[in-house]
Amino acid sequence: EQETYGKFFVDAAGKRITSDSGYFARGVELASDTRIKADENRSEVFRFPVVREATAYITVRLHYEHSPTGGEEGRTWITFLSEKRTLVGD
């Protein structure tokens, strides 16, 4: 599972803008802003079925991603935090 936070804009037709050039068109509006603010704490809960006797390996990563073209070209990907945990079943 994953959760994506960001500042998302739509064009005049209501379609989400995915490339930087789209921000300069007429009728662009802010659709949502779910970014984590300075000094804000946020918790997320994800549930995964794990058999009681199993071992679960969990990796949590917090990334910053920017893609000026909406594709792989020029994509910036920075990992701010990465933690790994191992849960051993009873």
Short mmCIF file of C-alpha atoms in Angstrom, two decimals:
data_model
loop_
_atom_site.label_atom_id
_atom_site.label_comp_id
_atom_site.label_asym_id
_atom_site.label_seq_id
_atom_site.Cartn_x
_atom_site.Cartn_y
_atom_site.Cartn_z
CA GLU A 1 0.00 0.00 0.00
CA GLN A 2 1.04 3.60 -0.37
CA GLU A 3 -0.14 7.12 0.30
CA THR A 4 0.74 10.08 -1.93
CA TYR A 5 0.83 13.62 -0.62
CA GLY A 6 1.12 16.61 -2.89
CA LYS A 7 -0.22 19.84 -4.28
CA PHE A 8 -2.41 18.96 -7.24
CA PHE A 9 -3.82 21.24 -9.93
CA VAL A 10 -6.40 20.70 -12.66
CA ASP A 11 -6.85 22.42 -16.02
CA ALA A 12 -10.00 24.20 -17.21
CA ALA A 13 -11.53 20.82 -18.17
CA GLY A 14 -10.90 19.40 -14.68
CA LYS A 15 -8.08 17.10 -15.83
CA ARG A 16 -5.14 16.74 -13.42
CA ILE A 17 -2.00 18.52 -14.61
CA THR A 18 1.00 16.19 -14.81
CA SER A 19 3.65 18.32 -16.54
CA ASP A 20 5.06 21.73 -15.62
CA SER A 21 3.99 23.31 -18.91
CA GLY A 22 0.33 22.70 -17.99
CA TYR A 23 0.49 25.13 -15.08
CA PHE A 24 0.66 28.11 -17.42
CA ALA A 25 -2.64 27.49 -19.22
CA ARG A 26 -5.78 29.48 -18.52
CA GLY A 27 -8.30 28.12 -16.08
CA VAL A 28 -5.80 26.22 -13.91
CA GLU A 29 -7.09 25.65 -10.37
CA LEU A 30 -5.77 24.10 -7.19
CA ALA A 31 -7.57 20.78 -6.73
CA SER A 32 -6.00 19.71 -3.41
CA ASP A 33 -2.99 20.26 -1.17
CA THR A 34 -2.19 17.26 1.02
CA ARG A 35 1.50 18.06 1.59
CA ILE A 36 2.96 17.58 5.07
CA LYS A 37 3.50 21.05 6.53
CA ALA A 38 6.51 22.16 8.58
CA ASP A 39 6.41 20.73 12.12
CA GLU A 40 3.32 18.66 11.27
CA ASN A 41 3.06 15.07 12.48
CA ARG A 42 0.92 12.70 10.47
CA SER A 43 0.18 9.03 11.02
CA GLU A 44 -0.98 6.51 8.45
CA VAL A 45 -2.29 3.02 9.10
CA PHE A 46 -1.79 0.20 6.61
CA ARG A 47 -3.03 -3.31 7.20
CA PHE A 48 -1.55 -6.43 5.65
CA PRO A 49 -2.66 -9.99 6.27
CA VAL A 50 0.21 -11.99 7.78
CA VAL A 51 0.00 -15.60 8.86
CA ARG A 52 0.64 -15.90 12.61
CA GLU A 53 3.77 -18.08 12.25
CA ALA A 54 5.25 -15.98 9.42
CA THR A 55 7.94 -13.33 9.45
CA ALA A 56 7.01 -9.98 7.91
CA TYR A 57 9.61 -7.61 6.46
CA ILE A 58 8.43 -4.01 6.34
CA THR A 59 10.11 -1.04 4.65
CA VAL A 60 8.77 2.49 5.01
CA ARG A 61 10.11 5.25 2.77
CA LEU A 62 9.38 8.97 2.55
CA HIS A 63 10.25 10.34 -0.90
CA TYR A 64 10.16 13.70 -2.60
CA GLU A 65 9.44 13.36 -6.31
CA HIS A 66 9.24 15.95 -9.06
CA SER A 67 8.77 15.18 -12.74
CA PRO A 68 8.69 18.34 -14.89
CA THR A 69 7.44 16.47 -17.96
CA GLY A 70 5.13 14.05 -16.18
CA GLY A 71 7.36 11.16 -17.26
CA GLU A 72 10.79 9.75 -16.48
CA GLU A 73 12.73 12.51 -18.23
CA GLY A 74 14.17 14.98 -15.70
CA ARG A 75 12.57 13.20 -12.73
CA THR A 76 13.96 14.12 -9.30
CA TRP A 77 13.59 11.49 -6.59
CA ILE A 78 14.96 12.15 -3.08
CA THR A 79 14.51 9.74 -0.17
CA PHE A 80 14.14 11.67 3.09
CA LEU A 81 13.56 8.68 5.35
CA SER A 82 13.81 4.92 5.04
CA GLU A 83 13.18 2.47 7.87
CA LYS A 84 13.07 -1.32 7.87
CA ARG A 85 11.42 -3.53 10.46
CA THR A 86 11.13 -7.27 10.89
CA LEU A 87 8.11 -8.72 12.68
CA VAL A 88 8.37 -12.34 13.76
CA GLY A 89 5.13 -14.24 14.34
CA ASP A 90 4.39 -16.22 17.48
#
